[in-house]
């Protein structure tokens, strides 16, 4: 989307073990992560990006944890919580296997609308679909709002 010139919030992806920032031998990685954070945003959204989350055989968006408006002091624990949700019982029920992937950290933006872009429409693989709601996308993902679909 960035290559297409769309306004995508700055961010980064954390890959690796959910224990990555808790192990003493990886403290430098955490310092770099926090330094990067300070440069890019005051508050962020932290969400999953599961490798098997959306595929030909299953789609289970909203199963993993998402956290909004996270401050610097909460970042490492929040990354851990989101990563842990990828291997929890709820994820296992939907996927039938252990999920792999990363944790996406993006700058929070004041959104008039937010939503999800599906590069493949569930009913027509030759097209995509955008679903959005007013405000932040948490109402869409948790199912408490009916989205506008395009």
Coordinates of C-alpha atoms in Angstrom, one line a residue:
X1 CA 0.0 0.0 0.0
X2 CA 2.9 2.3 0.7
X3 CA 4.3 1.6 -2.8
X4 CA 1.0 2.7 -4.2
X5 CA 1.3 6.0 -2.4
X6 CA -1.4 5.4 0.2
X7 CA -1.0 7.0 3.7
X8 CA 0.1 4.0 5.8
X9 CA 1.1 4.8 9.4
X10 CA 4.8 4.3 10.2
X11 CA 5.6 1.1 12.0
X12 CA 7.6 -2.1 12.2
X13 CA 7.2 -5.9 12.6
X14 CA 8.6 -7.9 15.5
X15 CA 9.4 -11.5 14.6
X16 CA 10.8 -14.2 16.8
X17 CA 10.0 -15.7 20.2
X18 CA 7.5 -14.2 22.5
X19 CA 10.3 -14.3 25.1
X20 CA 12.6 -12.2 22.9
X21 CA 12.5 -9.1 25.0
X22 CA 12.5 -10.9 28.3
X23 CA 15.7 -12.8 27.9
X24 CA 18.9 -11.0 29.3
X25 CA 20.9 -11.9 26.2
X26 CA 18.5 -9.9 24.0
X27 CA 18.3 -6.7 26.1
X28 CA 20.1 -4.8 23.3
X29 CA 17.3 -5.8 20.9
X30 CA 14.8 -4.3 23.3
X31 CA 16.7 -1.1 23.7
X32 CA 16.8 -0.7 19.9
X33 CA 13.1 -1.5 19.7
X34 CA 12.3 1.2 22.3
X35 CA 14.7 3.7 20.6
X36 CA 12.9 3.1 17.3
X37 CA 9.6 3.6 19.0
X38 CA 10.6 7.0 20.5
X39 CA 11.6 8.3 17.1
X40 CA 8.4 7.2 15.3
X41 CA 5.4 7.6 17.6
X42 CA 4.1 8.5 21.0
X43 CA 1.4 5.9 21.0
X44 CA 0.9 2.8 18.8
X45 CA -1.4 0.0 17.8
X46 CA 0.0 -3.5 18.4
X47 CA -1.6 -6.3 16.5
X48 CA -0.9 -9.8 15.1
X49 CA 0.0 -10.8 11.5
X50 CA -0.4 -14.5 11.5
X51 CA 1.0 -16.5 8.6
X52 CA -2.1 -18.7 8.4
X53 CA -4.7 -16.2 9.6
X54 CA -6.2 -15.6 6.1
X55 CA -5.9 -18.4 3.5
X56 CA -7.7 -20.5 1.1
X57 CA -8.9 -23.0 3.8
X58 CA -9.7 -20.6 6.7
X59 CA -9.9 -17.0 7.8
X60 CA -10.0 -16.0 11.4
X61 CA -9.4 -12.3 11.7
X62 CA -10.0 -11.0 15.2
X63 CA -9.0 -14.1 17.0
X64 CA -5.6 -12.7 18.2
X65 CA -5.2 -9.9 20.6
X66 CA -4.9 -6.3 19.4
X67 CA -4.0 -3.3 21.6
X68 CA -4.6 0.4 20.8
X69 CA -3.1 3.6 22.2
X70 CA -0.1 1.8 23.8
X71 CA 2.6 3.9 25.4
X72 CA 6.3 3.2 25.5
X73 CA 6.2 1.7 29.0
X74 CA 3.6 -0.9 28.0
X75 CA 5.2 -1.8 24.6
X76 CA 7.3 -4.9 25.5
X77 CA 4.5 -6.5 27.6
X78 CA 1.9 -5.7 24.9
X79 CA 4.1 -7.3 22.2
X80 CA 4.4 -10.4 24.5
X81 CA 0.6 -10.5 25.0
X82 CA -0.2 -10.2 21.3
X83 CA 2.4 -12.9 20.4
X84 CA 1.1 -15.2 23.2
X85 CA -2.4 -14.9 21.8
X86 CA -1.2 -16.5 18.6
X87 CA -0.6 -19.8 20.4
X88 CA -3.4 -19.7 22.8
X89 CA -6.4 -22.0 23.0
X90 CA -8.7 -19.7 21.0
X91 CA -6.1 -19.6 18.1
X92 CA -5.7 -23.4 18.2
X93 CA -9.5 -23.8 17.9
X94 CA -9.7 -21.8 14.8
X95 CA -6.4 -22.8 13.1
X96 CA -6.0 -26.4 14.2
X97 CA -2.3 -25.7 14.6
X98 CA 0.2 -23.4 16.2
X99 CA 0.1 -20.0 14.4
X100 CA 3.3 -18.3 13.3
X101 CA 3.9 -14.8 12.2
X102 CA 4.8 -11.4 13.5
X103 CA 3.5 -8.6 15.7
X104 CA 2.8 -5.3 13.8
X105 CA 3.5 -2.1 15.7
X106 CA 2.2 1.0 14.0
X107 CA 1.8 4.7 14.9
X108 CA -1.7 5.5 16.2
X109 CA -3.6 7.9 14.0
X110 CA -6.8 9.8 14.6
X111 CA -9.0 7.7 12.3
X112 CA -12.3 9.0 10.8
X113 CA -12.7 5.4 9.4
X114 CA -10.8 2.2 9.9
X115 CA -11.1 -1.2 8.6
X116 CA -9.7 -4.2 6.9
X117 CA -8.5 -4.8 3.3
X118 CA -9.0 -8.3 2.1
X119 CA -6.9 -8.8 -1.0
X120 CA -9.1 -11.7 -2.0
X121 CA -12.9 -11.5 -1.6
X122 CA -14.3 -14.5 0.2
X123 CA -16.9 -15.1 -2.6
X124 CA -14.7 -14.1 -5.6
X125 CA -11.0 -14.7 -5.5
X126 CA -10.5 -12.5 -8.6
X127 CA -11.4 -9.4 -6.6
X128 CA -10.8 -7.8 -3.2
X129 CA -12.9 -6.1 -0.6
X130 CA -12.6 -3.3 2.0
X131 CA -14.7 -3.3 5.1
X132 CA -14.7 -0.2 7.4
X133 CA -16.4 1.4 10.3
X134 CA -16.4 4.9 11.7
X135 CA -13.6 5.5 14.2
X136 CA -11.1 2.9 15.2
X137 CA -11.2 -0.6 13.7
X138 CA -11.6 -2.4 17.0
X139 CA -15.4 -2.3 16.6
X140 CA -15.1 -4.1 13.2
X141 CA -12.7 -6.7 14.4
X142 CA -14.7 -7.6 17.6
X143 CA -17.9 -7.8 15.7
X144 CA -19.7 -5.0 17.6
X145 CA -20.3 -2.9 14.4
X146 CA -21.6 -3.8 11.0
X147 CA -19.1 -2.6 8.4
X148 CA -19.6 -0.7 5.2
X149 CA -18.2 -3.0 2.4
X150 CA -16.6 -1.8 -0.9

